[in-house]
Amino acid sequence: MSQPEHGDGGGVPGGGVYDWYRRGVRLLEEKHPAAAVQLLARAAEAEPGSGSIREALARAQFDAGQYGQALESFRAVAEADPSDDYAQFGWGVSAARLGDFETSAEHLALAVAMQPGNRHYQAALRQTRATLAARAGAYGPLLPGAPGYLAPPEDPAAP
């Protein structure tokens, strides 16, 4: 007896793991990432070793703004297959969204090394490196009013 398409009414979606995966990917493609996360998380729980499910879940989490969870999912895929350039890219862009530009640069550089012709990878790496350089002062001191500018402390001895 097959399971119904819409579940059993107890919170379990209908169909099997592959059905959940396909519906989750379709929701992601239709720009419904939060709904996709729900189905893909269930599929990943049932099939924790599936890289394709975990990657789709990571994409959905990223698109839903769940950057910490996306980073962990992309990391799991990359650690299972270090040659997966997309997982390295996802790990890098997720780290950047979380403000960890050192980790971002490391994983984006790996993605670019694996796929040197990928313009998306190159652009993300340039952006991360520019952020690191700006934070290091490579472009000179920040001017008053610029984002991130901190005014020098006032000298109590000044008149």
CSV table of C-alpha atoms in Angstrom, one decimal:
chain,number,residue,atom,x,y,z
A,1,MET,CA,0.0,0.0,0.0
A,2,SER,CA,1.5,3.3,-1.0
A,3,GLN,CA,1.6,6.4,1.3
A,4,PRO,CA,-0.7,9.3,0.4
A,5,GLU,CA,0.9,12.3,-1.4
A,6,HIS,CA,0.0,14.7,1.4
A,7,GLY,CA,0.9,12.6,4.4
A,8,ASP,CA,-0.9,10.8,7.2
A,9,GLY,CA,-2.2,13.8,9.0
A,10,GLY,CA,0.3,13.2,11.8
A,11,GLY,CA,3.0,15.6,10.4
A,12,VAL,CA,4.7,13.0,8.3
A,13,PRO,CA,4.7,13.9,4.6
A,14,GLY,CA,3.4,11.3,2.2
A,15,GLY,CA,5.6,9.2,0.0
A,16,GLY,CA,9.1,8.1,0.6
A,17,VAL,CA,12.5,9.7,1.0
A,18,TYR,CA,12.9,10.2,-2.7
A,19,ASP,CA,9.5,11.8,-3.0
A,20,TRP,CA,10.4,14.2,-0.2
A,21,TYR,CA,13.7,15.0,-1.9
A,22,ARG,CA,12.0,15.7,-5.3
A,23,ARG,CA,9.2,17.8,-3.7
A,24,GLY,CA,11.8,19.7,-1.7
A,25,VAL,CA,13.9,20.5,-4.7
A,26,ARG,CA,10.8,21.6,-6.6
A,27,LEU,CA,9.8,23.9,-3.7
A,28,LEU,CA,13.4,25.3,-3.8
A,29,GLU,CA,13.2,25.9,-7.5
A,30,GLU,CA,9.8,27.6,-7.0
A,31,LYS,CA,11.4,30.0,-4.5
A,32,HIS,CA,9.8,28.4,-1.4
A,33,PRO,CA,13.0,27.7,0.6
A,34,ALA,CA,11.5,27.5,4.0
A,35,ALA,CA,9.0,24.9,2.9
A,36,ALA,CA,11.8,23.0,1.1
A,37,VAL,CA,13.9,23.0,4.3
A,38,GLN,CA,11.0,21.1,6.1
A,39,LEU,CA,10.9,18.3,3.5
A,40,LEU,CA,14.6,18.1,2.9
A,41,ALA,CA,15.4,18.0,6.6
A,42,ARG,CA,13.1,15.0,7.0
A,43,ALA,CA,14.8,13.3,4.0
A,44,ALA,CA,18.3,14.1,5.4
A,45,GLU,CA,17.2,12.6,8.7
A,46,ALA,CA,16.0,9.4,7.0
A,47,GLU,CA,19.1,9.2,4.7
A,48,PRO,CA,22.0,11.0,6.5
A,49,GLY,CA,24.6,9.6,4.1
A,50,SER,CA,23.0,11.1,0.9
A,51,GLY,CA,25.1,13.9,-0.4
A,52,SER,CA,22.5,15.1,-2.9
A,53,ILE,CA,19.8,15.4,-0.2
A,54,ARG,CA,22.3,17.2,2.1
A,55,GLU,CA,23.3,19.6,-0.6
A,56,ALA,CA,19.7,20.4,-1.5
A,57,LEU,CA,19.0,21.0,2.2
A,58,ALA,CA,22.0,23.3,2.4
A,59,ARG,CA,20.8,25.3,-0.6
A,60,ALA,CA,17.3,25.6,0.9
A,61,GLN,CA,18.7,26.6,4.3
A,62,PHE,CA,20.9,29.3,2.7
A,63,ASP,CA,18.0,30.6,0.6
A,64,ALA,CA,15.9,30.7,3.7
A,65,GLY,CA,18.5,32.8,5.5
A,66,GLN,CA,19.5,30.0,7.8
A,67,TYR,CA,23.2,30.6,7.3
A,68,GLY,CA,24.5,28.7,10.3
A,69,GLN,CA,22.6,25.6,9.4
A,70,ALA,CA,23.5,25.9,5.7
A,71,LEU,CA,27.2,26.1,6.7
A,72,GLU,CA,26.9,22.9,8.7
A,73,SER,CA,25.1,21.1,5.9
A,74,PHE,CA,27.6,22.3,3.2
A,75,ARG,CA,30.5,21.3,5.6
A,76,ALA,CA,29.0,17.8,6.0
A,77,VAL,CA,28.9,17.4,2.2
A,78,ALA,CA,32.4,18.8,1.7
A,79,GLU,CA,33.9,16.6,4.5
A,80,ALA,CA,32.3,13.6,2.9
A,81,ASP,CA,33.7,14.6,-0.5
A,82,PRO,CA,36.4,17.2,-0.3
A,83,SER,CA,36.5,17.4,-4.1
A,84,ASP,CA,32.9,18.7,-4.3
A,85,ASP,CA,33.5,22.2,-5.5
A,86,TYR,CA,29.9,23.3,-5.0
A,87,ALA,CA,30.0,22.2,-1.3
A,88,GLN,CA,33.2,24.2,-0.8
A,89,PHE,CA,31.6,27.2,-2.5
A,90,GLY,CA,28.5,26.9,-0.3
A,91,TRP,CA,30.6,26.6,2.8
A,92,GLY,CA,32.5,29.7,1.8
A,93,VAL,CA,29.5,31.9,1.0
A,94,SER,CA,27.7,30.7,4.2
A,95,ALA,CA,30.8,31.6,6.3
A,96,ALA,CA,30.8,35.0,4.6
A,97,ARG,CA,27.2,35.6,5.5
A,98,LEU,CA,28.1,34.8,9.1
A,99,GLY,CA,31.0,37.3,9.0
A,100,ASP,CA,33.8,34.6,9.1
A,101,PHE,CA,35.7,35.9,6.1
A,102,GLU,CA,38.9,33.9,6.8
A,103,THR,CA,37.0,30.6,6.6
A,104,SER,CA,35.1,32.0,3.6
A,105,ALA,CA,38.3,32.8,1.7
A,106,GLU,CA,39.7,29.4,2.4
A,107,HIS,CA,36.8,27.5,1.0
A,108,LEU,CA,36.1,29.8,-1.9
A,109,ALA,CA,39.7,29.5,-2.9
A,110,LEU,CA,39.3,25.7,-2.9
A,111,ALA,CA,36.2,26.0,-5.1
A,112,VAL,CA,38.0,28.4,-7.5
A,113,ALA,CA,41.0,26.0,-7.7
A,114,MET,CA,38.7,23.1,-8.6
A,115,GLN,CA,36.6,25.1,-11.1
A,116,PRO,CA,38.8,28.1,-12.2
A,117,GLY,CA,36.4,29.1,-15.0
A,118,ASN,CA,33.4,29.5,-12.7
A,119,ARG,CA,32.6,33.2,-12.5
A,120,HIS,CA,30.3,32.9,-9.5
A,121,TYR,CA,33.1,31.3,-7.5
A,122,GLN,CA,35.6,33.9,-8.7
A,123,ALA,CA,33.3,36.8,-7.8
A,124,ALA,CA,32.6,35.5,-4.3
A,125,LEU,CA,36.3,35.0,-3.7
A,126,ARG,CA,37.1,38.5,-4.9
A,127,GLN,CA,34.4,40.0,-2.7
A,128,THR,CA,35.6,38.1,0.4
A,129,ARG,CA,39.2,39.0,-0.2
A,130,ALA,CA,38.3,42.6,-0.6
A,131,THR,CA,36.4,42.5,2.7
A,132,LEU,CA,39.4,41.0,4.4
A,133,ALA,CA,41.7,43.6,2.8
A,134,ALA,CA,39.4,46.5,3.8
A,135,ARG,CA,39.3,45.2,7.4
A,136,ALA,CA,43.1,45.0,7.4
A,137,GLY,CA,43.3,48.6,6.2
A,138,ALA,CA,44.8,47.7,2.8
A,139,TYR,CA,42.9,50.6,1.2
A,140,GLY,CA,44.0,53.2,3.8
A,141,PRO,CA,42.2,54.4,6.9
A,142,LEU,CA,38.5,54.6,7.0
A,143,LEU,CA,37.2,58.1,6.6
A,144,PRO,CA,34.7,59.6,9.1
A,145,GLY,CA,31.2,58.6,8.1
A,146,ALA,CA,32.3,55.4,6.3
A,147,PRO,CA,30.7,52.1,7.5
A,148,GLY,CA,32.9,50.6,10.2
A,149,TYR,CA,34.6,53.9,11.0
A,150,LEU,CA,35.4,54.3,14.7
A,151,ALA,CA,36.2,57.8,15.9
A,152,PRO,CA,39.4,58.0,17.9
A,153,PRO,CA,39.0,58.4,21.6
A,154,GLU,CA,38.9,61.9,22.9
A,155,ASP,CA,42.0,63.0,24.7
A,156,PRO,CA,41.0,64.2,28.2
A,157,ALA,CA,44.0,66.5,28.3
A,158,ALA,CA,43.0,68.4,25.1
A,159,PRO,CA,41.7,71.9,25.6
